[in-house]
Amino acid sequence: MNQKKKKVVIVGGGITGLTSAFYLNRAINQYQLPIELTLIEANHRLGGKIQTEYKDGFVIEKGPDSFLERKSNAKQLVQDVGLEHDLVRNTAGKTHIVVKDQMHAMPLGAVMGIPTKFGPFLKTGLFSVQGKVRAACDYILPRSRVEGDQSIGSFIRRRLGDEVAENLVEPLLSGIYIGDIDQLSLLSTFPQFYKAEQEHGSLIRGLKKMSKTASKTTLTSKNQGVFLTLKNGLQSLVDAIETQLKDVTIQKGVSVKDLKKGKDGHYELNLNDDESLQADGVILALPHPMMAELMLDKNYLKDYKDMPATTVATVVTAFNEDAINLADGVGFVVSRHSDYTITACTWTHKKWPHTAPKGMALLRCYVGRIGEETVVDLSDTEIEEMVLEDLKKTLNITAKPKFSIVTRWMNAFPQYNVGHYQRMNEMHEALCKDMPGVYVTGSSCGGLGLPDCITQGKVAAEKIRAYFE
Ligand SMILES: Cc1cc2nc3c(=O)[nH]c(=O)nc-3n(C[C@H](O)[C@H](O)[C@H](O)COP(=O)(O)OP(=O)(O)OC[C@H]3O[C@@H](n4cnc5c(N)ncnc54)[C@H](O)[C@@H]3O)c2cc1C
């Protein structure tokens, strides 16, 4: 009986691989599927980019800190592992934008940086009068005739002008993708912008209509935060999944060196401890720089291997709350035309009050952006000094922090440049023909936010099941 079981190996124990393991394991138990599951993770811990540190009563996220509620698969996973009572919603509040040396509040009604309310847009000091008039042209400009993909930058510049693109959209969006808006793919990142333009003839009009429909169909009130996290940190989701993978063989501290098609339709995975594994099906849930090394000789992986990825560092600093005097709001982002090392700063204790003990403040800053990544090579002390210098300039903080934690994220943000989805589709098709039963998934493929990774992990589990049926 045991011999008839199909062997499935999941490579990579980040949230994508863990989600695949969780749902596949659940299906195996529920439907008594003859599948044996192994998870291989190079590190000695699971979770990949999810890393929570607990220090002096603080809950510190070094990597992702939350997920969008609207993309429902993340919340669903939390519910499926039984952690729904630990869900915490963010405190909604103003985000500020630093342009040159000035801090401006983001105009009310801006949807991912696209202004949709007339009054706040007219009053903001973010744009010149000419910039505002140029943005209003969106109402009369014709729809784009671009066939296929284009960059977010060229799309926004054409509809709303350079000032809105550079002073509002770029700092917000590049904070998510850590990329260059003039290279990033519109269809792979914000397809809803294209849809709004095509359906309503104007981006502003389209987003206004879409956000009205969205607020009618969701239960969240207007001023409610749209992000969720877990009160004990996102690591608690990783730990809960691991506890529930009782029937799965988990090998930590072992990495897969290469993957080859063997005889009789089996696959062979060579490990760095000189062992090897045989598998009937494989899910590769690795970031692309690591994945490509496993299958070097595959031509159809060239575009995937060549995909750029950005390096940043996060710097968490803790202060006594009364030693710093923050404006109303939850943080700021910095435009490219500003002489700062920090690219974004979240006032974590305000956005997520559960993360800091009473009377303490926790700020989380990003440094490094595409084309300006060398700062990450500096020592922790040098990076901390530059961050403190910027905090002095922007927020007038002169106090010494209680502690700082610098975390480097090397090549951690895959760049979904123009044509990304098409290249991914071609890669998946070629892989399916060449190595049926092998699935490449995760943050380098179909979305890098946690909900997208979770969706991809779930889909990969379903594909493996379907492959054996
Ligand atoms: C600083 C930062 C902040 C972020 N903030 C947010 C946020 O707030 N909200 C949000 O939604 N998203 C956020 N993201 C994005 C999100 O965290 C990631 O896209 C997601 O966690 C990636 O998950 P993954 O499983 O695809 O990859 P990973 O988490 O990278 O996991 C891949 C795993 O594969 C393992 N591995 C690598 N090579 C091998 C090998 N050869 N053999 C075996 N194992 C191997 C690695 O050790 C790793 O554990 C953030 C990302 C970063 C870096």
Short mmCIF file of C-alpha atoms and ligand atoms in Angstrom, two decimals:
data_model
loop_
_atom_site.label_atom_id
_atom_site.label_comp_id
_atom_site.label_asym_id
_atom_site.label_seq_id
_atom_site.Cartn_x
_atom_site.Cartn_y
_atom_site.Cartn_z
CA MET A 1 0.00 0.00 0.00
CA ASN A 2 2.76 2.36 1.10
CA GLN A 3 4.73 1.64 -2.08
CA LYS A 4 1.96 2.99 -4.24
CA LYS A 5 2.13 6.36 -2.56
CA LYS A 6 3.23 9.29 -4.71
CA LYS A 7 6.09 11.31 -3.30
CA VAL A 8 5.78 15.06 -3.34
CA VAL A 9 8.65 17.33 -2.31
CA ILE A 10 8.09 21.00 -1.53
CA VAL A 11 11.29 23.03 -1.69
CA GLY A 12 11.28 26.25 0.37
CA GLY A 13 9.59 26.77 3.73
CA GLY A 14 8.60 30.42 3.31
CA ILE A 15 4.91 31.30 3.37
CA THR A 16 4.36 29.99 -0.18
CA GLY A 17 5.83 26.54 0.49
CA LEU A 18 4.16 26.37 3.90
CA THR A 19 0.77 27.16 2.40
CA SER A 20 1.23 24.43 -0.21
CA ALA A 21 2.25 21.98 2.52
CA PHE A 22 -0.67 22.96 4.76
CA TYR A 23 -3.41 22.60 2.14
CA LEU A 24 -1.93 19.52 0.49
CA ASN A 25 -1.52 17.83 3.87
CA ARG A 26 -5.10 18.74 4.76
CA ALA A 27 -6.39 17.21 1.51
CA ILE A 28 -4.28 14.06 2.04
CA ASN A 29 -5.86 13.55 5.46
CA GLN A 30 -9.36 14.52 4.39
CA TYR A 31 -9.52 12.37 1.25
CA GLN A 32 -7.01 9.68 2.25
CA LEU A 33 -4.89 10.57 -0.78
CA PRO A 34 -1.96 8.22 -1.40
CA ILE A 35 0.61 11.02 -1.22
CA GLU A 36 3.71 11.29 0.97
CA LEU A 37 4.84 14.83 1.61
CA THR A 38 8.33 16.21 2.35
CA LEU A 39 9.26 19.85 2.94
CA ILE A 40 12.89 20.92 2.49
CA GLU A 41 14.05 24.24 3.96
CA ALA A 42 17.62 25.54 3.69
CA ASN A 43 17.44 27.48 6.95
CA HIS A 44 17.18 26.08 10.45
CA ARG A 45 13.82 27.79 10.83
CA LEU A 46 10.67 27.98 8.71
CA GLY A 47 9.01 31.19 7.55
CA GLY A 48 11.50 32.60 5.00
CA LYS A 49 11.03 36.36 4.92
CA ILE A 50 8.56 36.27 7.80
CA GLN A 51 10.74 36.94 10.85
CA THR A 52 9.36 38.23 14.13
CA GLU A 53 11.67 39.15 17.00
CA TYR A 54 10.38 39.51 20.56
CA LYS A 55 12.44 41.93 22.66
CA ASP A 56 11.71 43.79 25.92
CA GLY A 57 7.95 43.50 25.36
CA PHE A 58 8.12 44.66 21.71
CA VAL A 59 6.81 42.54 18.84
CA ILE A 60 9.22 43.40 16.02
CA GLU A 61 8.64 42.39 12.43
CA LYS A 62 11.94 42.38 10.55
CA GLY A 63 10.30 41.39 7.26
CA PRO A 64 6.60 41.68 6.37
CA ASP A 65 4.44 43.20 9.09
CA SER A 66 0.89 42.68 7.81
CA PHE A 67 -1.31 41.75 4.88
CA LEU A 68 -4.16 43.29 2.95
CA GLU A 69 -7.52 42.01 4.18
CA ARG A 70 -9.16 42.55 0.78
CA LYS A 71 -7.13 39.73 -0.80
CA SER A 72 -8.96 37.13 1.24
CA ASN A 73 -6.73 34.03 1.03
CA ALA A 74 -4.37 35.30 3.74
CA LYS A 75 -7.17 35.84 6.25
CA GLN A 76 -8.62 32.48 5.19
CA LEU A 77 -5.31 30.73 5.96
CA VAL A 78 -5.20 32.38 9.40
CA GLN A 79 -8.74 31.08 10.02
CA ASP A 80 -7.90 27.62 8.68
CA VAL A 81 -5.01 27.26 11.13
CA GLY A 82 -7.24 28.50 13.99
CA LEU A 83 -5.61 31.87 14.70
CA GLU A 84 -8.54 34.13 13.79
CA HIS A 85 -8.86 35.32 17.42
CA ASP A 86 -5.33 36.75 17.20
CA LEU A 87 -6.08 38.97 14.21
CA VAL A 88 -5.41 42.68 14.74
CA ARG A 89 -6.42 45.49 12.39
CA ASN A 90 -4.20 48.52 11.82
CA THR A 91 -5.08 51.95 13.14
CA ALA A 92 -5.89 54.05 10.09
CA GLY A 93 -4.09 57.38 10.02
CA LYS A 94 -2.41 59.92 7.82
CA THR A 95 0.60 58.99 5.75
CA HIS A 96 2.96 61.84 4.98
CA ILE A 97 5.16 62.35 1.95
CA VAL A 98 8.54 64.04 2.06
CA VAL A 99 9.32 65.91 -1.14
CA LYS A 100 12.65 67.72 -1.11
CA ASP A 101 12.72 68.96 2.51
CA GLN A 102 8.99 69.37 3.03
CA MET A 103 6.65 66.92 4.73
CA HIS A 104 3.12 66.92 3.25
CA ALA A 105 0.08 64.95 4.37
CA MET A 106 -1.14 62.60 1.65
CA PRO A 107 -4.27 64.24 0.19
CA LEU A 108 -7.44 62.62 1.52
CA GLY A 109 -9.11 60.34 -1.00
CA ALA A 110 -5.88 59.27 -2.72
CA VAL A 111 -6.28 55.64 -3.83
CA MET A 112 -2.79 54.11 -4.09
CA GLY A 113 -1.52 57.59 -4.84
CA ILE A 114 -4.22 58.49 -7.36
CA PRO A 115 -6.13 61.57 -6.17
CA THR A 116 -9.89 61.00 -6.28
CA LYS A 117 -11.14 63.96 -4.18
CA PHE A 118 -11.14 67.44 -5.60
CA GLY A 119 -10.91 69.58 -2.40
CA PRO A 120 -7.87 67.93 -0.73
CA PHE A 121 -6.12 67.71 -4.12
CA LEU A 122 -6.55 71.46 -4.72
CA LYS A 123 -5.29 72.31 -1.21
CA THR A 124 -2.19 70.08 -1.08
CA GLY A 125 1.25 71.66 -1.39
CA LEU A 126 2.57 68.51 -3.08
CA PHE A 127 2.05 69.92 -6.58
CA SER A 128 2.39 73.26 -8.34
CA VAL A 129 -0.66 74.89 -9.94
CA GLN A 130 0.55 73.66 -13.33
CA GLY A 131 0.95 70.16 -11.89
CA LYS A 132 -2.66 70.22 -10.66
CA VAL A 133 -4.00 71.49 -13.98
CA ARG A 134 -2.02 68.78 -15.78
CA ALA A 135 -3.47 66.08 -13.50
CA ALA A 136 -7.02 67.34 -14.19
CA CYS A 137 -6.40 66.64 -17.92
CA ASP A 138 -7.03 62.99 -17.00
CA TYR A 139 -10.75 63.79 -17.33
CA ILE A 140 -10.42 64.70 -21.00
CA LEU A 141 -7.46 62.66 -22.29
CA PRO A 142 -8.37 59.70 -24.52
CA ARG A 143 -7.88 56.09 -23.38
CA SER A 144 -4.44 54.65 -23.99
CA ARG A 145 -4.05 52.64 -27.17
CA VAL A 146 -1.14 50.62 -25.81
CA GLU A 147 -1.59 46.96 -26.69
CA GLY A 148 -0.37 44.67 -23.94
CA ASP A 149 1.75 45.86 -21.07
CA GLN A 150 3.33 49.25 -20.30
CA SER A 151 5.17 50.72 -17.32
CA ILE A 152 3.22 52.23 -14.42
CA GLY A 153 5.37 55.33 -14.84
CA SER A 154 4.51 55.93 -18.50
CA PHE A 155 0.82 55.26 -17.78
CA ILE A 156 0.63 57.67 -14.83
CA ARG A 157 2.79 60.31 -16.51
CA ARG A 158 0.49 60.25 -19.55
CA ARG A 159 -2.73 60.45 -17.57
CA LEU A 160 -1.77 62.69 -14.62
CA GLY A 161 1.57 64.27 -15.49
CA ASP A 162 5.09 64.02 -14.05
CA GLU A 163 4.43 65.79 -10.76
CA VAL A 164 1.73 63.37 -9.59
CA ALA A 165 3.86 60.47 -10.84
CA GLU A 166 6.99 61.59 -8.98
CA ASN A 167 5.66 63.29 -5.84
CA LEU A 168 2.80 60.96 -4.96
CA VAL A 169 2.56 57.73 -6.93
CA GLU A 170 6.27 56.85 -7.07
CA PRO A 171 7.01 57.15 -3.33
CA LEU A 172 3.94 55.10 -2.43
CA LEU A 173 4.19 52.38 -5.06
CA SER A 174 7.94 52.02 -5.01
CA GLY A 175 7.56 51.51 -1.26
CA ILE A 176 5.69 48.31 -2.05
CA TYR A 177 7.69 47.01 -5.01
CA ILE A 178 10.98 48.80 -4.17
CA GLY A 179 11.23 49.35 -7.91
CA ASP A 180 11.39 51.96 -10.62
CA ILE A 181 7.92 53.02 -11.75
CA ASP A 182 9.28 53.58 -15.26
CA GLN A 183 10.22 49.89 -15.47
CA LEU A 184 7.53 48.20 -13.38
CA SER A 185 4.76 46.45 -15.26
CA LEU A 186 1.32 48.04 -15.01
CA LEU A 187 -0.51 44.79 -15.69
CA SER A 188 1.50 42.77 -13.15
CA THR A 189 1.20 45.31 -10.34
CA PHE A 190 -1.88 47.53 -10.67
CA PRO A 191 -4.07 46.11 -13.45
CA GLN A 192 -7.00 47.92 -11.84
CA PHE A 193 -5.52 51.26 -13.01
CA TYR A 194 -5.63 50.07 -16.61
CA LYS A 195 -9.13 48.68 -16.13
CA ALA A 196 -10.33 51.99 -14.63
CA GLU A 197 -9.01 53.91 -17.60
CA GLN A 198 -10.38 51.49 -20.19
CA GLU A 199 -13.84 51.21 -18.62
CA HIS A 200 -14.37 54.82 -17.56
CA GLY A 201 -12.21 56.80 -19.98
CA SER A 202 -10.40 58.47 -17.04
CA LEU A 203 -8.25 57.00 -14.28
CA ILE A 204 -9.61 59.34 -11.59
CA ARG A 205 -13.25 58.77 -12.58
CA GLY A 206 -12.71 55.01 -12.78
CA LEU A 207 -11.00 54.71 -9.38
CA LYS A 208 -13.67 56.89 -7.77
CA LYS A 209 -16.38 54.54 -9.05
CA MET A 210 -14.40 51.43 -8.13
CA SER A 211 -13.68 52.61 -4.58
CA LYS A 212 -17.37 53.46 -4.06
CA THR A 213 -18.37 49.95 -5.19
CA ALA A 214 -15.62 48.40 -3.02
CA SER A 215 -16.74 50.24 0.13
CA LYS A 216 -20.33 49.09 -0.52
CA THR A 217 -19.33 45.46 -0.91
CA THR A 218 -16.89 45.22 2.04
CA LEU A 219 -17.89 45.44 5.66
CA THR A 220 -15.04 47.73 6.61
CA SER A 221 -16.09 51.24 7.54
CA LYS A 222 -14.58 54.24 5.76
CA ASN A 223 -11.99 55.07 8.42
CA GLN A 224 -11.10 51.51 9.28
CA GLY A 225 -7.63 50.15 8.53
CA VAL A 226 -7.35 47.75 5.60
CA PHE A 227 -4.41 45.67 6.88
CA LEU A 228 -4.38 42.76 9.29
CA THR A 229 -1.68 41.11 11.33
CA LEU A 230 -1.42 38.76 14.31
CA LYS A 231 -1.04 40.01 17.87
CA ASN A 232 1.91 37.68 18.51
CA GLY A 233 3.57 38.51 15.20
CA LEU A 234 3.43 36.81 11.81
CA GLN A 235 5.88 34.18 13.05
CA SER A 236 2.95 32.78 15.06
CA LEU A 237 1.26 31.88 11.75
CA VAL A 238 4.40 30.04 10.66
CA ASP A 239 4.60 28.21 14.00
CA ALA A 240 0.91 27.24 13.90
CA ILE A 241 1.30 25.79 10.40
CA GLU A 242 4.42 23.87 11.41
CA THR A 243 2.63 22.34 14.42
CA GLN A 244 -0.16 21.15 12.16
CA LEU A 245 2.14 19.47 9.62
CA LYS A 246 2.47 16.36 11.78
CA ASP A 247 2.41 13.83 8.94
CA VAL A 248 4.85 15.81 6.79
CA THR A 249 8.57 15.04 6.82
CA ILE A 250 10.22 18.41 7.40
CA GLN A 251 13.96 18.71 6.77
CA LYS A 252 15.41 22.00 7.99
CA GLY A 253 18.96 23.21 7.43
CA VAL A 254 19.15 21.24 4.18
CA SER A 255 19.14 22.83 0.75
CA VAL A 256 18.37 21.38 -2.64
CA LYS A 257 21.36 21.71 -4.97
CA ASP A 258 19.81 20.52 -8.19
CA LEU A 259 16.74 18.96 -9.66
CA LYS A 260 16.85 16.53 -12.57
CA LYS A 261 14.44 14.43 -14.51
CA GLY A 262 15.26 10.83 -13.68
CA LYS A 263 14.11 7.54 -15.17
CA ASP A 264 10.46 6.41 -15.22
CA GLY A 265 9.09 9.95 -14.88
CA HIS A 266 10.62 10.42 -11.43
CA TYR A 267 12.55 13.49 -10.38
CA GLU A 268 15.78 13.46 -8.48
CA LEU A 269 16.65 16.17 -5.99
CA ASN A 270 20.25 16.36 -4.83
CA LEU A 271 20.75 17.87 -1.41
CA ASN A 272 23.74 19.69 0.03
CA ASP A 273 24.28 16.94 2.62
CA ASP A 274 25.11 14.51 -0.23
CA GLU A 275 21.75 12.79 0.14
CA SER A 276 19.22 12.68 -2.65
CA LEU A 277 15.46 12.36 -2.83
CA GLN A 278 13.16 10.89 -5.45
CA ALA A 279 9.86 12.55 -6.17
CA ASP A 280 6.84 12.17 -8.42
CA GLY A 281 5.87 15.79 -8.01
CA VAL A 282 7.79 18.89 -6.89
CA ILE A 283 6.76 22.37 -5.79
CA LEU A 284 9.60 24.89 -5.99
CA ALA A 285 8.67 27.78 -3.71
CA LEU A 286 11.97 29.66 -3.82
CA PRO A 287 12.94 33.21 -4.71
CA HIS A 288 14.15 33.26 -8.34
CA PRO A 289 17.88 33.84 -7.67
CA MET A 290 17.94 30.57 -5.67
CA MET A 291 15.54 28.66 -7.88
CA ALA A 292 17.48 29.31 -11.06
CA GLU A 293 20.59 27.67 -9.59
CA LEU A 294 18.75 24.37 -9.31
CA MET A 295 17.98 24.07 -13.01
CA LEU A 296 20.82 25.92 -14.65
CA ASP A 297 20.69 24.20 -18.00
CA LYS A 298 17.10 25.11 -18.82
CA ASN A 299 16.92 27.71 -21.55
CA TYR A 300 13.34 28.56 -20.90
CA LEU A 301 14.33 29.77 -17.42
CA LYS A 302 16.59 32.49 -18.83
CA ASP A 303 14.15 35.39 -18.38
CA TYR A 304 13.26 34.15 -14.93
CA LYS A 305 16.91 33.85 -13.92
CA ASP A 306 17.69 37.30 -15.34
CA MET A 307 14.89 39.04 -13.45
CA PRO A 308 16.39 41.86 -11.37
CA ALA A 309 15.79 42.00 -7.62
CA THR A 310 16.28 44.90 -5.23
CA THR A 311 18.18 44.93 -1.96
CA VAL A 312 17.07 46.97 1.05
CA ALA A 313 17.50 47.03 4.82
CA THR A 314 14.91 47.60 7.52
CA VAL A 315 15.97 49.53 10.61
CA VAL A 316 13.82 49.29 13.69
CA THR A 317 14.44 51.84 16.45
CA ALA A 318 12.78 51.99 19.88
CA PHE A 319 12.41 55.18 21.95
CA ASN A 320 10.65 56.38 25.06
CA GLU A 321 7.44 57.80 23.65
CA ASP A 322 7.74 61.07 25.56
CA ALA A 323 11.22 61.67 24.13
CA ILE A 324 9.84 62.05 20.62
CA ASN A 325 7.05 64.24 19.40
CA LEU A 326 5.34 62.80 16.33
CA ALA A 327 2.83 64.55 14.13
CA ASP A 328 -0.63 63.09 13.69
CA GLY A 329 -0.43 60.00 11.48
CA VAL A 330 1.27 56.64 11.05
CA GLY A 331 4.38 57.36 9.00
CA PHE A 332 5.93 58.87 5.93
CA VAL A 333 7.39 57.94 2.56
CA VAL A 334 10.15 59.86 0.79
CA SER A 335 10.17 60.89 -2.87
CA ARG A 336 13.26 60.30 -4.99
CA HIS A 337 13.89 64.06 -5.22
CA SER A 338 14.84 64.28 -1.57
CA ASP A 339 18.21 64.08 0.06
CA TYR A 340 17.43 61.28 2.52
CA THR A 341 18.70 57.79 3.17
CA ILE A 342 15.36 56.66 4.59
CA THR A 343 12.84 55.80 1.88
CA ALA A 344 9.91 55.09 4.22
CA CYS A 345 9.19 55.14 7.94
CA THR A 346 6.27 53.56 9.80
CA TRP A 347 5.36 54.78 13.26
CA THR A 348 4.73 51.19 14.21
CA HIS A 349 3.50 51.79 17.77
CA LYS A 350 0.78 54.07 16.34
CA LYS A 351 -0.19 51.91 13.38
CA TRP A 352 0.03 48.69 15.43
CA PRO A 353 -0.31 49.63 19.15
CA HIS A 354 0.14 46.00 20.26
CA THR A 355 3.77 46.00 19.08
CA ALA A 356 5.20 48.28 21.78
CA PRO A 357 4.87 48.34 25.58
CA LYS A 358 2.98 51.31 27.06
CA GLY A 359 4.99 54.52 26.96
CA MET A 360 7.36 53.23 24.26
CA ALA A 361 7.62 54.11 20.58
CA LEU A 362 8.78 51.86 17.76
CA LEU A 363 9.77 53.25 14.35
CA ARG A 364 10.54 51.07 11.35
CA CYS A 365 12.50 52.61 8.50
CA TYR A 366 13.55 51.33 5.09
CA VAL A 367 16.85 52.25 3.49
CA GLY A 368 17.98 51.46 -0.05
CA ARG A 369 16.04 51.57 -3.27
CA ILE A 370 16.59 50.49 -6.83
CA GLY A 371 19.78 52.13 -8.10
CA GLU A 372 20.71 53.23 -4.55
CA GLU A 373 21.38 49.92 -2.86
CA THR A 374 25.01 50.34 -1.76
CA VAL A 375 23.90 51.87 1.52
CA VAL A 376 22.97 48.35 2.61
CA ASP A 377 26.69 47.40 2.45
CA LEU A 378 27.56 49.83 5.25
CA SER A 379 27.97 48.61 8.83
CA ASP A 380 24.99 48.50 11.19
CA THR A 381 26.38 51.48 13.12
CA GLU A 382 26.79 53.57 9.95
CA ILE A 383 23.27 52.72 8.75
CA GLU A 384 21.83 53.51 12.18
CA GLU A 385 23.63 56.88 12.24
CA MET A 386 22.24 57.82 8.81
CA VAL A 387 18.74 56.84 9.87
CA LEU A 388 18.97 58.88 13.08
CA GLU A 389 20.24 61.86 11.08
CA ASP A 390 17.18 61.61 8.82
CA LEU A 391 14.82 61.21 11.78
CA LYS A 392 16.28 64.40 13.21
CA LYS A 393 15.68 66.26 9.93
CA THR A 394 12.15 64.96 9.33
CA LEU A 395 10.70 64.49 12.82
CA ASN A 396 13.09 66.50 14.95
CA ILE A 397 14.00 63.41 16.96
CA THR A 398 17.19 64.01 18.92
CA ALA A 399 16.79 61.32 21.59
CA LYS A 400 19.03 58.26 21.61
CA PRO A 401 17.15 55.06 20.76
CA LYS A 402 16.80 52.33 23.42
CA PHE A 403 17.91 49.89 20.74
CA SER A 404 18.11 49.51 16.96
CA ILE A 405 17.92 46.42 14.80
CA VAL A 406 19.22 46.45 11.23
CA THR A 407 18.10 43.64 8.92
CA ARG A 408 19.49 43.32 5.40
CA TRP A 409 17.29 41.93 2.64
CA MET A 410 19.58 40.98 -0.24
CA ASN A 411 17.85 40.67 -3.64
CA ALA A 412 14.59 40.27 -1.76
CA PHE A 413 12.27 42.25 -4.01
CA PRO A 414 11.84 40.68 -7.47
CA GLN A 415 11.20 43.34 -10.09
CA TYR A 416 8.06 42.74 -12.10
CA ASN A 417 9.15 44.76 -15.08
CA VAL A 418 7.06 45.35 -18.21
CA GLY A 419 5.99 42.02 -19.76
CA HIS A 420 6.45 40.05 -16.51
CA TYR A 421 3.26 37.99 -16.63
CA GLN A 422 3.76 37.06 -20.24
CA ARG A 423 7.29 35.88 -19.51
CA MET A 424 6.01 33.90 -16.51
CA ASN A 425 3.25 32.28 -18.57
CA GLU A 426 5.76 31.23 -21.21
CA MET A 427 8.08 29.83 -18.53
CA HIS A 428 5.25 27.86 -16.86
CA GLU A 429 4.12 26.43 -20.21
CA ALA A 430 7.65 25.32 -21.16
CA LEU A 431 8.21 23.81 -17.71
CA CYS A 432 4.92 21.94 -17.87
CA LYS A 433 5.98 20.30 -21.16
CA ASP A 434 9.56 19.58 -20.11
CA MET A 435 9.02 18.60 -16.47
CA PRO A 436 5.37 17.70 -15.88
CA GLY A 437 4.53 17.60 -12.17
CA VAL A 438 7.08 20.32 -11.31
CA TYR A 439 5.59 23.68 -10.31
CA VAL A 440 7.47 26.94 -9.80
CA THR A 441 5.67 29.33 -7.51
CA GLY A 442 6.11 32.16 -5.00
CA SER A 443 7.03 35.78 -4.77
CA SER A 444 9.03 35.93 -8.01
CA CYS A 445 6.09 34.68 -10.08
CA GLY A 446 2.54 35.80 -9.38
CA GLY A 447 2.63 38.57 -6.78
CA LEU A 448 4.96 39.30 -3.90
CA GLY A 449 2.53 40.35 -1.16
CA LEU A 450 1.72 37.69 1.44
CA PRO A 451 -1.85 37.17 0.16
CA ASP A 452 -0.56 36.58 -3.38
CA CYS A 453 2.08 34.14 -2.12
CA ILE A 454 -0.58 32.30 -0.11
CA THR A 455 -2.87 32.11 -3.13
CA GLN A 456 -0.01 30.74 -5.24
CA GLY A 457 0.90 28.16 -2.58
CA LYS A 458 -2.70 26.99 -2.46
CA VAL A 459 -2.98 26.81 -6.24
CA ALA A 460 0.27 24.79 -6.47
CA ALA A 461 -1.15 22.29 -3.97
CA GLU A 462 -4.30 21.98 -6.09
CA LYS A 463 -2.25 21.49 -9.26
CA ILE A 464 -0.25 18.65 -7.70
CA ARG A 465 -3.46 16.94 -6.63
CA ALA A 466 -4.94 17.33 -10.10
CA TYR A 467 -1.70 16.01 -11.65
CA PHE A 468 -2.07 12.69 -9.77
CA GLU A 469 -5.78 12.27 -10.49
C1 LIG B 1 11.45 43.64 4.28
C2 LIG B 1 10.21 43.08 3.65
C3 LIG B 1 8.97 43.59 4.00
C4 LIG B 1 7.81 43.08 3.43
N1 LIG B 1 6.59 43.56 3.85
C5 LIG B 1 5.47 42.96 3.42
C6 LIG B 1 4.22 43.29 4.02
O1 LIG B 1 4.15 44.05 4.98
N2 LIG B 1 3.10 42.69 3.52
C7 LIG B 1 3.15 41.77 2.50
O2 LIG B 1 2.09 41.28 2.10
N3 LIG B 1 4.33 41.40 1.94
C8 LIG B 1 5.49 41.95 2.38
N4 LIG B 1 6.70 41.56 1.88
C9 LIG B 1 6.75 40.52 0.82
C10 LIG B 1 6.60 39.10 1.39
O3 LIG B 1 7.11 39.05 2.69
C11 LIG B 1 7.35 38.07 0.55
O4 LIG B 1 7.09 38.25 -0.82
C12 LIG B 1 6.97 36.65 0.96
O5 LIG B 1 7.15 36.46 2.34
C13 LIG B 1 7.77 35.65 0.15
O6 LIG B 1 7.42 34.35 0.53
P1 LIG B 1 7.99 33.09 -0.26
O7 LIG B 1 7.59 31.89 0.50
O8 LIG B 1 7.57 33.15 -1.69
O9 LIG B 1 9.58 33.26 -0.24
P2 LIG B 1 10.58 33.27 1.00
O10 LIG B 1 9.95 33.82 2.21
O11 LIG B 1 11.81 33.93 0.50
O12 LIG B 1 10.87 31.72 1.28
C14 LIG B 1 11.69 30.94 0.46
C15 LIG B 1 12.36 29.90 1.33
O13 LIG B 1 13.14 29.04 0.51
C16 LIG B 1 14.31 28.70 1.24
N5 LIG B 1 15.33 28.25 0.29
C17 LIG B 1 16.07 29.00 -0.56
N6 LIG B 1 16.87 28.22 -1.31
C18 LIG B 1 16.63 26.95 -0.95
C19 LIG B 1 17.14 25.68 -1.39
N7 LIG B 1 18.04 25.59 -2.37
N8 LIG B 1 16.67 24.56 -0.80
C20 LIG B 1 15.73 24.63 0.19
N9 LIG B 1 15.22 25.81 0.64
C21 LIG B 1 15.65 26.95 0.07
C22 LIG B 1 14.68 29.99 1.93
O14 LIG B 1 15.54 29.75 3.02
C23 LIG B 1 13.31 30.51 2.36
O15 LIG B 1 12.94 30.07 3.63
C24 LIG B 1 7.89 42.05 2.45
C25 LIG B 1 9.14 41.53 2.08
C26 LIG B 1 10.30 42.03 2.68
C27 LIG B 1 11.64 41.46 2.31
#
